mmCIF file of C-alpha atoms in Angstrom:
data_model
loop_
_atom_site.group_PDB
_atom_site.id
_atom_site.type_symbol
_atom_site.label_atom_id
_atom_site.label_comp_id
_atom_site.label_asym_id
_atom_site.label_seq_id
_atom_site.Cartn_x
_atom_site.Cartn_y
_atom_site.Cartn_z
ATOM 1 C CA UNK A 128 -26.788 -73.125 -38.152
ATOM 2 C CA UNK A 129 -28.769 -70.109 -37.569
ATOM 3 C CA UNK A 130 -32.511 -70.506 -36.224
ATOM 4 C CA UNK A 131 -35.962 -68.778 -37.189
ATOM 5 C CA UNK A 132 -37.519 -67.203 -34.911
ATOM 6 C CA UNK A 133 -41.126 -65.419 -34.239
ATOM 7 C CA UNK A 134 -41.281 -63.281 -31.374
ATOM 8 C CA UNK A 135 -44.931 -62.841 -29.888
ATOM 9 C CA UNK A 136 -45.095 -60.115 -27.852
ATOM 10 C CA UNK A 137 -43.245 -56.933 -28.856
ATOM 11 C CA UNK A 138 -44.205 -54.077 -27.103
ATOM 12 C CA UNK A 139 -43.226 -53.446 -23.240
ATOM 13 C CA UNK A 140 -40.853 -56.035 -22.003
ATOM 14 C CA UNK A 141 -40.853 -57.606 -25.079
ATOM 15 C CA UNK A 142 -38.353 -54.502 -26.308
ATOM 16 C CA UNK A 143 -35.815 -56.296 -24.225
ATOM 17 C CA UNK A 144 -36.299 -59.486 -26.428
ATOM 18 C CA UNK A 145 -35.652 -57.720 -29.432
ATOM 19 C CA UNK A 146 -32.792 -56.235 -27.953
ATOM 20 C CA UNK A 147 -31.640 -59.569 -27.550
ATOM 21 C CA UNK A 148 -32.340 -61.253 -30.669
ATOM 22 C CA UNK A 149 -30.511 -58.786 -32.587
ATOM 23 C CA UNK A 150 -27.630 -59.228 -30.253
ATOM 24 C CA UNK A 151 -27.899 -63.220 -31.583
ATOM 25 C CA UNK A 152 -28.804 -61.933 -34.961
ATOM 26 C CA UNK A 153 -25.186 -60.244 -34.637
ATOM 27 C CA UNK A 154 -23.708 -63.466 -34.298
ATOM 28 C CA UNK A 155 -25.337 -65.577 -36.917
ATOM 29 C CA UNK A 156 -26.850 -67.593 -34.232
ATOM 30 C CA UNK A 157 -30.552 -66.921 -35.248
ATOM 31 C CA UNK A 158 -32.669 -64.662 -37.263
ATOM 32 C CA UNK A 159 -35.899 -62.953 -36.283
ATOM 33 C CA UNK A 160 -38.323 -63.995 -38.664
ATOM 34 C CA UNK A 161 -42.228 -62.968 -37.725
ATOM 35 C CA UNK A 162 -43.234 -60.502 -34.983
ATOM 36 C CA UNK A 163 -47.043 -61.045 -33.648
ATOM 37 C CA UNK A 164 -48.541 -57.943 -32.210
ATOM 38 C CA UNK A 165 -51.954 -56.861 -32.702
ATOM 39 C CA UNK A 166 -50.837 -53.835 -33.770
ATOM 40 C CA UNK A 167 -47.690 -54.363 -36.073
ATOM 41 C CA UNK A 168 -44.648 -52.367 -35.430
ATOM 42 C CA UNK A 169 -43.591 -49.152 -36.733
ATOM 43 C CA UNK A 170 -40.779 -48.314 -38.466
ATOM 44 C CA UNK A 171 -39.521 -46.563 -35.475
ATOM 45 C CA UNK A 172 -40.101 -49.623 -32.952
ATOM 46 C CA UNK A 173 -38.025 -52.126 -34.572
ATOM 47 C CA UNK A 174 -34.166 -52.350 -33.795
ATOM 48 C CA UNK A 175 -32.102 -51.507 -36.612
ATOM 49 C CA UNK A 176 -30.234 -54.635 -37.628
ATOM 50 C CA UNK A 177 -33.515 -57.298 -38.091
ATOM 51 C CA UNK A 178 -34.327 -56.419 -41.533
ATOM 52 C CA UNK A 179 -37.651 -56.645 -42.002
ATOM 53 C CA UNK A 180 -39.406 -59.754 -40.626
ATOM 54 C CA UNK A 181 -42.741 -61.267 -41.306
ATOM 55 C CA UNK A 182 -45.494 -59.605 -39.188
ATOM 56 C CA UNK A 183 -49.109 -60.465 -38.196
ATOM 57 C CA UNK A 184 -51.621 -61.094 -35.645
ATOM 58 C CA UNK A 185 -52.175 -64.555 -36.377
ATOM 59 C CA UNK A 186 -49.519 -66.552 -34.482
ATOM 60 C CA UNK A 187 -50.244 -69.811 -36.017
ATOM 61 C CA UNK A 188 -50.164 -68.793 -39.175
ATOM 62 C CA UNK A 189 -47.068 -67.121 -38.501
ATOM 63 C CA UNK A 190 -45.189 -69.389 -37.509
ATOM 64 C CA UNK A 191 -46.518 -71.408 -40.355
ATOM 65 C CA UNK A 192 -45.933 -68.969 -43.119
ATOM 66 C CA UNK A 193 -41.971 -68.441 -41.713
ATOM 67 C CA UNK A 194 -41.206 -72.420 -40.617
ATOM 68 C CA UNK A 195 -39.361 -70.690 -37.681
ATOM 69 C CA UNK A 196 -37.933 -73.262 -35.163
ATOM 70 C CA UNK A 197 -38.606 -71.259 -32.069
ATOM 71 C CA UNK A 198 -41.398 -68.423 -30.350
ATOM 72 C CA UNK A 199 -40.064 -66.584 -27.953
ATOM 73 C CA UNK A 200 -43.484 -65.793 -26.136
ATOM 74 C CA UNK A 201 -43.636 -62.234 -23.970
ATOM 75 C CA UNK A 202 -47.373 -61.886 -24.185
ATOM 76 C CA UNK A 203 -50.117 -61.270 -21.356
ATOM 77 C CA UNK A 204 -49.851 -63.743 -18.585
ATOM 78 C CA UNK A 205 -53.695 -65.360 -19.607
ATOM 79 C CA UNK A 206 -52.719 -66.494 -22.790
ATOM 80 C CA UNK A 207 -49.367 -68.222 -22.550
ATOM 81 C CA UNK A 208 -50.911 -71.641 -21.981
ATOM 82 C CA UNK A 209 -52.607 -71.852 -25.386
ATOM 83 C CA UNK A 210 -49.822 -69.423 -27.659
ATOM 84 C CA UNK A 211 -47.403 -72.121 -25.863
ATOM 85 C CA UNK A 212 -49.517 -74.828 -27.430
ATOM 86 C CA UNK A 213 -49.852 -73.509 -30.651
ATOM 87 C CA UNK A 214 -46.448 -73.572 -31.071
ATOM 88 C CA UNK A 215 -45.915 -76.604 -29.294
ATOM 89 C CA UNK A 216 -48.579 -78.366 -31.775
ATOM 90 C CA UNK A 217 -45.915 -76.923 -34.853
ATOM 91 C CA UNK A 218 -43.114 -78.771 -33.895
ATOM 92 C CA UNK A 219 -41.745 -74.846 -32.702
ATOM 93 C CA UNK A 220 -39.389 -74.443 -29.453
ATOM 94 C CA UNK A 221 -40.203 -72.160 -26.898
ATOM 95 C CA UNK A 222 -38.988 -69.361 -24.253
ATOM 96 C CA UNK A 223 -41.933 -68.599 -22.231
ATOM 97 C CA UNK A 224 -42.164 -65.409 -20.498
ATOM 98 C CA UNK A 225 -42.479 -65.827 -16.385
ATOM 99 C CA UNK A 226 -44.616 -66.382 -14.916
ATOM 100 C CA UNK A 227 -45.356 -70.015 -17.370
ATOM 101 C CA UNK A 228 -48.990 -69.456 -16.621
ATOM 102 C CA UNK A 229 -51.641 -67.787 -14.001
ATOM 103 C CA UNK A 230 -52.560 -71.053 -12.278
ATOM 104 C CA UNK A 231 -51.492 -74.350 -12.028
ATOM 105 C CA UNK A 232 -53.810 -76.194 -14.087
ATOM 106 C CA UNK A 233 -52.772 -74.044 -17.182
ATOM 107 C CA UNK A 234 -49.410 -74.509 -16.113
ATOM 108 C CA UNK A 235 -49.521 -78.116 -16.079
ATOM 109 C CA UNK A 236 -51.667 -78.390 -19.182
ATOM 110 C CA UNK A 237 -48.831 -76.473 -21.148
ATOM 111 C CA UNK A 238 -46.291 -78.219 -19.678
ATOM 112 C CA UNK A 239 -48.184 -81.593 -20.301
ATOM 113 C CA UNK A 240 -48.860 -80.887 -23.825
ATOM 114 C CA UNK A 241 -45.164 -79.359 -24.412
ATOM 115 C CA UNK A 242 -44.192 -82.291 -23.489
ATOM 116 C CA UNK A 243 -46.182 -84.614 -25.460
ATOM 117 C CA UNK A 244 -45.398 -82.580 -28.621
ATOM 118 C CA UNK A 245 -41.931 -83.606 -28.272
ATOM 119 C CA UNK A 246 -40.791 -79.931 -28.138
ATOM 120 C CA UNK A 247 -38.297 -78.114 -25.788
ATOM 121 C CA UNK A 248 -39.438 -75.236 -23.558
ATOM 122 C CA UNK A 249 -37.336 -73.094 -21.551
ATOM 123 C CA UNK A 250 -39.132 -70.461 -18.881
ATOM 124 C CA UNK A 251 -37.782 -66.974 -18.711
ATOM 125 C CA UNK A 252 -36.648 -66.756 -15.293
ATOM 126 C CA UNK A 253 -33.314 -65.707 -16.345
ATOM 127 C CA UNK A 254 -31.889 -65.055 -12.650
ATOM 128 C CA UNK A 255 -31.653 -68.667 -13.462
ATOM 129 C CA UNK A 256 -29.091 -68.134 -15.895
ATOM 130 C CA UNK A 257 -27.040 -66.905 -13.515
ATOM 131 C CA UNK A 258 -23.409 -68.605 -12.868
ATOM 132 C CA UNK A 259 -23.899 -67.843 -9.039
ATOM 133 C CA UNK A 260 -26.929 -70.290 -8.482
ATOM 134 C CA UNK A 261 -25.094 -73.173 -9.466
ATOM 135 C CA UNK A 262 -21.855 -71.553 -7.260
ATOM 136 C CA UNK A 263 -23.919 -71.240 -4.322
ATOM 137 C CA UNK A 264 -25.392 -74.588 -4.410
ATOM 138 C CA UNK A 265 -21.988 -76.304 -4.481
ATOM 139 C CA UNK A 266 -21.239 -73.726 -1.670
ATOM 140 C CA UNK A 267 -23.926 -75.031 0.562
ATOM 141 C CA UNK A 268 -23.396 -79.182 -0.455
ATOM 142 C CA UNK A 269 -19.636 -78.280 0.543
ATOM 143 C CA UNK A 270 -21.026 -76.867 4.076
ATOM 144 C CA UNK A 271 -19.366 -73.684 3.891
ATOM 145 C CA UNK A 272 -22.353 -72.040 6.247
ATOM 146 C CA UNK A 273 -22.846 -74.773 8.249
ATOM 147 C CA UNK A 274 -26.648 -76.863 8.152
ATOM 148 C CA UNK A 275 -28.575 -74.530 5.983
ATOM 149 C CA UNK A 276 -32.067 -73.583 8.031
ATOM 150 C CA UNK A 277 -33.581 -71.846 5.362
ATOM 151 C CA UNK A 278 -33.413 -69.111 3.002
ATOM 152 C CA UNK A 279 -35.076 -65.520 2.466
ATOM 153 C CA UNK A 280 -35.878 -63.136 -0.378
ATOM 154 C CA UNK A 281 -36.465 -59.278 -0.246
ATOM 155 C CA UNK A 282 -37.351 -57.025 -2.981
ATOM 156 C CA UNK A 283 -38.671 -53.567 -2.337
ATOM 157 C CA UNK A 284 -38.884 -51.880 -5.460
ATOM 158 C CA UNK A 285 -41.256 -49.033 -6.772
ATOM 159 C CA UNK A 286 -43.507 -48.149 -9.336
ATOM 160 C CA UNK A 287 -45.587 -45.705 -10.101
ATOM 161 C CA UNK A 288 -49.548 -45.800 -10.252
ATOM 162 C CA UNK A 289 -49.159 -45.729 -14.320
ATOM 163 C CA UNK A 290 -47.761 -49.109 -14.299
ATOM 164 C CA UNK A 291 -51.189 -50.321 -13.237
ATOM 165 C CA UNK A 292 -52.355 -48.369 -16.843
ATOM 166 C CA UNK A 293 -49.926 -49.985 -18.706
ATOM 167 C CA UNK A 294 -52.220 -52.476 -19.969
ATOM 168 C CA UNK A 295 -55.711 -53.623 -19.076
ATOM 169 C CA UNK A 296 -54.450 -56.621 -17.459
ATOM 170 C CA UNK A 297 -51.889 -55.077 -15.057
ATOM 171 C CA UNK A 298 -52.953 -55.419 -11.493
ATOM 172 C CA UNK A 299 -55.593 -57.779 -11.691
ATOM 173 C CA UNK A 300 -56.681 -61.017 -10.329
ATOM 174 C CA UNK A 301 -58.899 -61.801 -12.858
ATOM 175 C CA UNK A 302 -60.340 -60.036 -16.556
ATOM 176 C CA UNK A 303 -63.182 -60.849 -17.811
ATOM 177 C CA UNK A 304 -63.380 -63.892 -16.471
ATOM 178 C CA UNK A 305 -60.064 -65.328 -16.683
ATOM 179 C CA UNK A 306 -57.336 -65.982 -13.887
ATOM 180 C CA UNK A 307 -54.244 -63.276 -14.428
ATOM 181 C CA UNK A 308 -53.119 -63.327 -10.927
ATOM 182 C CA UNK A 309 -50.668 -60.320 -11.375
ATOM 183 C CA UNK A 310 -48.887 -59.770 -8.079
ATOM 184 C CA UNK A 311 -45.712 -58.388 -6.892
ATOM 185 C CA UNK A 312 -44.091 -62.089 -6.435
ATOM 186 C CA UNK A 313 -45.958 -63.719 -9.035
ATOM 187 C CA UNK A 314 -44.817 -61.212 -11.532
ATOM 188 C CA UNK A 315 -42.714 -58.153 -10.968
ATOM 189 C CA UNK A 316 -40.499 -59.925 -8.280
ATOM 190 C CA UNK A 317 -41.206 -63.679 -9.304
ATOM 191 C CA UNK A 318 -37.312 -63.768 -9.419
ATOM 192 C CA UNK A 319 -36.994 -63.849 -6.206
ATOM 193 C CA UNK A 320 -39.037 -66.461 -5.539
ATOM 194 C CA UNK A 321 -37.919 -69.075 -7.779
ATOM 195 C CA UNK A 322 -34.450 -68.042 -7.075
ATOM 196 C CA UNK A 323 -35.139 -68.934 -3.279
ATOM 197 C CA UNK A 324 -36.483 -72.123 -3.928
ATOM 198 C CA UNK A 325 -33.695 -73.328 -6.329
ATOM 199 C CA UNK A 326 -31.159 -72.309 -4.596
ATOM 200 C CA UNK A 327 -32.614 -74.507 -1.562
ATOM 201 C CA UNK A 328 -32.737 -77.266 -3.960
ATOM 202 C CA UNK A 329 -36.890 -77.316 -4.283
ATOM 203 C CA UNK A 330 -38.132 -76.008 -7.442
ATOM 204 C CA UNK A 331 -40.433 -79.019 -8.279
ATOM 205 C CA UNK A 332 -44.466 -78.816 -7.024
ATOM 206 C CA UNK A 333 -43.994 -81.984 -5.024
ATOM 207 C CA UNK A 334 -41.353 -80.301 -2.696
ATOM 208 C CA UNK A 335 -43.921 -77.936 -1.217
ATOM 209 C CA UNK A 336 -45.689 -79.130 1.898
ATOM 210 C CA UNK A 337 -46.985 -76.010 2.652
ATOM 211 C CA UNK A 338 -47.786 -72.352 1.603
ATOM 212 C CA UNK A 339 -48.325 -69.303 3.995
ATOM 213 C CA UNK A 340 -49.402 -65.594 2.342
ATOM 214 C CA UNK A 341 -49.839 -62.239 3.433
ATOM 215 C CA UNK A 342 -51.563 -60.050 0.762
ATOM 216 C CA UNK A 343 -51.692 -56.381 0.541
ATOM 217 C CA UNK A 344 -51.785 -53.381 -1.557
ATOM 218 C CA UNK A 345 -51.547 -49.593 -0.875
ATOM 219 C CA UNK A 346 -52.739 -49.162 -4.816
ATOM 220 C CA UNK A 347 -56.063 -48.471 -5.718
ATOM 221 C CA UNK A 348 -55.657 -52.346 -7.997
ATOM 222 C CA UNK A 349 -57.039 -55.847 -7.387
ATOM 223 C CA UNK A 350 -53.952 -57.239 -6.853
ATOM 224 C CA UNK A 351 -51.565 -57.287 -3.903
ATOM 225 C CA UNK A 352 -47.973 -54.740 -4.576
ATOM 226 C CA UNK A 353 -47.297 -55.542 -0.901
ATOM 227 C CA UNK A 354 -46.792 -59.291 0.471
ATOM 228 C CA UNK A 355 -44.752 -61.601 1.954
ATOM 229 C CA UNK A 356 -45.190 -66.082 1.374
ATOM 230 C CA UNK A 357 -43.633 -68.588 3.348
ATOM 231 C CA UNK A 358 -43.010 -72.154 1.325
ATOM 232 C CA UNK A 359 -42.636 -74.873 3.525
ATOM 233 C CA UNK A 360 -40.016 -77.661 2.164
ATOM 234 C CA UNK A 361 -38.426 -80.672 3.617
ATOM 235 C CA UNK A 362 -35.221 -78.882 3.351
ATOM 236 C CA UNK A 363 -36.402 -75.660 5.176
ATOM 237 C CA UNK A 364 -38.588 -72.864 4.631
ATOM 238 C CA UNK A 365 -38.137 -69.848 1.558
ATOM 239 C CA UNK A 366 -40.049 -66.873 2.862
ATOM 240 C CA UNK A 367 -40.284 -63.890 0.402
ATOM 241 C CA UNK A 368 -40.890 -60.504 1.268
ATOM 242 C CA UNK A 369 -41.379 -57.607 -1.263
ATOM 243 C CA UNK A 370 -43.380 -54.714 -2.074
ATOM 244 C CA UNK A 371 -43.750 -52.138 -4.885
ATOM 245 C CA UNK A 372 -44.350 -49.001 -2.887
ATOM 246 C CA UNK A 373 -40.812 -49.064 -1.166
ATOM 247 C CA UNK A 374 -39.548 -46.531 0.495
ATOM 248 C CA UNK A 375 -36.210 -46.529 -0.863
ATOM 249 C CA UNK A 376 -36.088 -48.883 -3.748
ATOM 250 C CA UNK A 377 -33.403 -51.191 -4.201
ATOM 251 C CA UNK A 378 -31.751 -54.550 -5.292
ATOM 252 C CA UNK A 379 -34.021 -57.485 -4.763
ATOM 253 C CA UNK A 380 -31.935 -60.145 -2.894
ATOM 254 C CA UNK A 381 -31.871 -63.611 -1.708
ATOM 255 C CA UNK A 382 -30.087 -64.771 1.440
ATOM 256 C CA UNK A 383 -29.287 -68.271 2.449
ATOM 257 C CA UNK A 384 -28.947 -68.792 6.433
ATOM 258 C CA UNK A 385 -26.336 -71.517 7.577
ATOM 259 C CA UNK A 386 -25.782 -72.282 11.364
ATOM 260 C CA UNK A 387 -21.855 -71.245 10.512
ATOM 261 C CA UNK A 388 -22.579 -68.496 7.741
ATOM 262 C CA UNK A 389 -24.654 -66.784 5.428
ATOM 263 C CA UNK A 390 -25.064 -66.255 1.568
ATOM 264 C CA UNK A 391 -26.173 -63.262 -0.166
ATOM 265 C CA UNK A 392 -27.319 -63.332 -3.871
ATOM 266 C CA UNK A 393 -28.100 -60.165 -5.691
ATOM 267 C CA UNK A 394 -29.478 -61.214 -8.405
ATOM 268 C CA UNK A 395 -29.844 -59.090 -11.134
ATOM 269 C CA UNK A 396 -26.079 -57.818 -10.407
ATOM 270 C CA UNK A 397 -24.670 -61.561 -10.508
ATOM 271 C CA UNK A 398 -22.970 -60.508 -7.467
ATOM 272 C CA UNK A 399 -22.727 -63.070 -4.365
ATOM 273 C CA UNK A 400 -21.399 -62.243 -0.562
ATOM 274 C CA UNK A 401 -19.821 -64.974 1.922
ATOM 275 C CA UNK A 402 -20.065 -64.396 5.354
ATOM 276 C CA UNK A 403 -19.145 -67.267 7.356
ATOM 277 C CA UNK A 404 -17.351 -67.741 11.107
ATOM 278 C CA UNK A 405 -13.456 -67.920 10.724
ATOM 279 C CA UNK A 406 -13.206 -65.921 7.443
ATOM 280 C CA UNK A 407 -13.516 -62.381 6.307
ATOM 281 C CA UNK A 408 -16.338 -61.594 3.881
ATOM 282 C CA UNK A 409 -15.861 -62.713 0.227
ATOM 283 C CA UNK A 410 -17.743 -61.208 -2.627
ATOM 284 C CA UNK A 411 -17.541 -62.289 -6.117
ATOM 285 C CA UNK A 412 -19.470 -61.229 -9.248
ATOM 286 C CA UNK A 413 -19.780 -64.181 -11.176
ATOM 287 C CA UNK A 414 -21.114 -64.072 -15.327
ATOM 288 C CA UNK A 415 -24.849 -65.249 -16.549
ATOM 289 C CA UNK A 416 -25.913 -67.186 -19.539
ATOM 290 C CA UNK A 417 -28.867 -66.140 -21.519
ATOM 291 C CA UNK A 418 -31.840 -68.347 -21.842
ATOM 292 C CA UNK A 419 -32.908 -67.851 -25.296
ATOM 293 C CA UNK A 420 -28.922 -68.410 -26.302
ATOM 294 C CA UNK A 421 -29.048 -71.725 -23.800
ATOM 295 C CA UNK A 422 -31.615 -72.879 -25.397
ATOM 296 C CA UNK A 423 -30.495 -72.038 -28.972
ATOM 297 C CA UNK A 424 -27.077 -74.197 -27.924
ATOM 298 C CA UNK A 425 -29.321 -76.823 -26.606
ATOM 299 C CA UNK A 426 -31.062 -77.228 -29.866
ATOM 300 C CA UNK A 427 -27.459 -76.973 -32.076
ATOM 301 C CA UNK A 428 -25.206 -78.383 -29.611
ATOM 302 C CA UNK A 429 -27.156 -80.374 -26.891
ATOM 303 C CA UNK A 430 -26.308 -77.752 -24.061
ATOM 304 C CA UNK A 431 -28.397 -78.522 -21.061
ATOM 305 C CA UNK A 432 -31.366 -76.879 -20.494
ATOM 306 C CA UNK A 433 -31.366 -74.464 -17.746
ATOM 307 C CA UNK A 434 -35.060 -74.080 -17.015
ATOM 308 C CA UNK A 435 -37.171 -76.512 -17.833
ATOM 309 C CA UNK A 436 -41.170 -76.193 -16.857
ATOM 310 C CA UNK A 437 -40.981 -78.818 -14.452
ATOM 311 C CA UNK A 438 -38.252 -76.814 -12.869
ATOM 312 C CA UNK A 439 -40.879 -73.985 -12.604
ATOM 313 C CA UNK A 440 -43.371 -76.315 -10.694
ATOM 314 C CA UNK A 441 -42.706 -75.431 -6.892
ATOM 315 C CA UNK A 442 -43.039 -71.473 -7.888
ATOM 316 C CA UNK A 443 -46.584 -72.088 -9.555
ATOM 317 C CA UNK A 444 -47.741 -73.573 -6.502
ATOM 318 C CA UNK A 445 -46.880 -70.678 -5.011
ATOM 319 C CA UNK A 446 -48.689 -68.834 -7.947
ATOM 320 C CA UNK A 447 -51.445 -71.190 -7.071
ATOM 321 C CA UNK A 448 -51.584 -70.081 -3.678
ATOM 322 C CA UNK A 449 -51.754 -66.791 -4.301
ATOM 323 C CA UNK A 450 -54.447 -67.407 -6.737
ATOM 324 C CA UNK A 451 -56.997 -68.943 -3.949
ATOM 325 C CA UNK A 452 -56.277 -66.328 -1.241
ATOM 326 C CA UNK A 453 -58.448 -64.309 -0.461
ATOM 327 C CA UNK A 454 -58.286 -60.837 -1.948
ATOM 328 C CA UNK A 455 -55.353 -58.705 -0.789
ATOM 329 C CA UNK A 456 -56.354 -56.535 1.938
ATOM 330 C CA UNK A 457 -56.443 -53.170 1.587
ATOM 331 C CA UNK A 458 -53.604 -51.161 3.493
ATOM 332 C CA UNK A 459 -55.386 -48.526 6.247
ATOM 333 C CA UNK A 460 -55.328 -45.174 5.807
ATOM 334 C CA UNK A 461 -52.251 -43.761 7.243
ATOM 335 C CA UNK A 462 -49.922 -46.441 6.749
ATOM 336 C CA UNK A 463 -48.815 -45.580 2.945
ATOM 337 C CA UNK A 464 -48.928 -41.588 1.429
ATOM 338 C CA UNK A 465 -48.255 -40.263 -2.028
ATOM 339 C CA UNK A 466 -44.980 -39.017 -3.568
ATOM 340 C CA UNK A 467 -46.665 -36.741 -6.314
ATOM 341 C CA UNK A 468 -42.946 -36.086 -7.815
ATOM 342 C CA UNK A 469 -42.896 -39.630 -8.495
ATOM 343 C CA UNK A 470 -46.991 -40.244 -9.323
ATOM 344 C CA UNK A 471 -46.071 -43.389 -6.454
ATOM 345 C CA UNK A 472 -47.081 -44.389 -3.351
ATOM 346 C CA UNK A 473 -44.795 -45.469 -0.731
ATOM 347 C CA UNK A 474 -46.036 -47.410 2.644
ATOM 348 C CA UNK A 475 -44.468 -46.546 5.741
ATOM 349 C CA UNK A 476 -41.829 -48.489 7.451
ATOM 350 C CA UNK A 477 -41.637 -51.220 4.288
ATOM 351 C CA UNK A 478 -38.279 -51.368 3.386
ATOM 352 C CA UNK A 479 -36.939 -52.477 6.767
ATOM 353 C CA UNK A 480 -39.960 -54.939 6.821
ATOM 354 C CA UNK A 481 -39.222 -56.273 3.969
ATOM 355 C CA UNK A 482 -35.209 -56.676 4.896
ATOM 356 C CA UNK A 483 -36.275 -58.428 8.652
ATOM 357 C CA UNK A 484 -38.232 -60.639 6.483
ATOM 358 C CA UNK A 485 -35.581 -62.121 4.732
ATOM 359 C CA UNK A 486 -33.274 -61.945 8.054
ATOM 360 C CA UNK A 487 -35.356 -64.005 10.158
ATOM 361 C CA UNK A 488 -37.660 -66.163 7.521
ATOM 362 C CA UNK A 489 -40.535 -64.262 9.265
ATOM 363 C CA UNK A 490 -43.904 -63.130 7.978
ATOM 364 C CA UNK A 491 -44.957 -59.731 8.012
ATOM 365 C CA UNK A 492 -47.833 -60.252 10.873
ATOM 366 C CA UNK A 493 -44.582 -61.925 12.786
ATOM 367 C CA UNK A 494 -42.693 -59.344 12.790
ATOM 368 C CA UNK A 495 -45.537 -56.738 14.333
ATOM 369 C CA UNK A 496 -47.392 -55.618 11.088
ATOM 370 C CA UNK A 497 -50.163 -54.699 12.396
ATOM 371 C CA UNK A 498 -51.613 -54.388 8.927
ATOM 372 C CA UNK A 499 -50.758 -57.940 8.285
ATOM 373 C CA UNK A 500 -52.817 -61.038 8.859
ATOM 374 C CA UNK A 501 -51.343 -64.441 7.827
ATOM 375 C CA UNK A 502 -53.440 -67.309 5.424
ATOM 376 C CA UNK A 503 -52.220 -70.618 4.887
ATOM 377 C CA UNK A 504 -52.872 -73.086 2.398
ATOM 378 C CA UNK A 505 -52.422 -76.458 2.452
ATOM 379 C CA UNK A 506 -50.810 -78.497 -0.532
#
């Protein structure tokens, strides 16, 4: 059976979802059938192989007009709530783009009213997909590293000051009056996060007890490029440390601490290292399953689901908490300079911040920042 489907959302990342639809297109397993941009696509901006679907700025209509089955929705973080419940309100499936939504009410209201439309949503955090999370997870329940005490995340990554251009959204707390909340771990590096909390076995809202944040940005932006949040859980703490002004920019990582061992989860390679006491290092490179492909076999053949929105629910408290701090603070003079070559700026000292981070499930004020102040919010 091959499955209709209306992509909202072209343009930027949304290039890698048409990417991938064609790849599925390829295999009869679904065909695109309506883009929504604002602008329609050129000629020269669609993938040869998709024919030529349906396009418009009017997603309800769209997805009325071509009955598709599922929106794949890669659109600006403010309005996935209500494109998810427009589709929702159809009957149509969804992939939502991460982050589900800019704060947790809209969160829960699309997740509420997903539900209550009877339709299936999956959330694009595809390091989800990944065949190592459910590896390391029977890793730890086996006690291969001993009592598990907690687990860290670093990303230090860089961009340059025309990502903050990109669109009139990037960077911002809030437009015009509406939440957007576009951070480095609520966006760019929200894999991290999410990965560190299922991989500790608390993705859902209620197994957060507690939220710590340090927000900062060398950019001239609203938003923070430059933080580190603690979540407390009954099962331990996640802390996450990243930036996007990294000195030298790398692999974001997760790393799960044992009292016998430690795990080490790159991510976006797949690509997991053992160290534990009475064996040599193992590293394996294990395969990934795509989400819009899971969730096409879910609808034909009753696959599981890999990422539900409830799933999601622990990370957008952390969104939440992000959301009520205070604004970032500002980085001093001094402590970040400007690589003109790259039109970036870089702050001093980051990247081996950001790696102690993850090391020792410490904060950045913790670890002698002293840049960094610490907020926490209660949940």
């Amino acid at each position: 059976m091959t499955i209709d489907i209306v992509l909202a959302g072209a343009r930027g990342h949304g290039r890698w979802h048409l990417e991938n639809i064609r790849r599925l297109q390829e295999k009869g397993a679904v065909r695109l059938a309506g883009i929504c941009e604002l602008t329609p696509l050129g000629p020269d901006e669609l993938p040869e192989g998709l024919g030529q679907p349906a396009q418009s700025a009017d997603f309800g209509t769209l997805l009325d007009e071509t009955g598709a089955r599922i929106a794949v929705i890669c659109t600006p973080i403010p309005t996935h709530t209500d494109l998810a419940l427009a589709a929702a309100e159809r009957g149509v499936h969804l992939l939502l783009e991460k982050p589900p939504a800019p704060s947790y009410a809209e969160y829960r209201r699309m997740a509420d009213g997903v539900a209550k439309a009877g339709v299936v949503c999956q959330i694009g955090f595809q390091s989800l997909g990944s065949h190592a999370v459910p590896a390391i997870r029977k890793l730890i329940e086996e006690g291969a590293i001993g009592a598990v005490s907690g687990v860290g995340g670093a990303g230090a990554w860089a961009r340059a000051e025309s990502y903050y251009r990109r669109a009139p959204w990037a960077g911002k707390r809030r437009l015009n009056g509406v939440d957007v909340v576009d951070g480095v771990l609520t966006n760019p590096l929200a894999h991290a996060v999410a990965t560190g909390l299922a991989l500790l076995g608390t993705t859902r809202a209620e197994d957060v007890t507690g939220i710590e944040t340090e927000l900062l940005r060398a950019n001239d932006i609203e938003s923070d490029d430059t933080s580190c949040v603690r979540v407390s859980t009954p099962r331990g703490p996640v802390t996450v440390a990243a930036t996007l002004c990294a000195e030298q920019p790398g692999d974001p990582y997760v790393l799960v601490h044992g009292s016998g061992g430690r795990i080490t989860f790159w991510y976006k390679q797949d690509r997991v290292l053992v160290q534990r006491a009475g064996h040599g290092p193992e590293e394996t490179e294990y395969g990934s399953t795509d989400l819009l492909e899971n969730l096409v076999d879910h609808l034909t053949d009753g696959a599981e689901l890999l990422v539900e929105p409830d799933s999601t629910g622990a990370f957008m408290k952390v969104v939440e908490a992000i959301r009520l701090a205070d604004d970032p603070a500002v980085l001093p003079a001094g402590t970040w300079r400007l690589l003109p070559e790259e039109d970036r700026r870089v702050v001093t000292g980051i990247d081996g911040l950001v790696a102690a981070a993850a090391d020792t499930l410490a904060l950045y004020s913790e670890l002698g920042a002293p840049w960094a102040t610490s907020k926490e919010v209660g949940t």
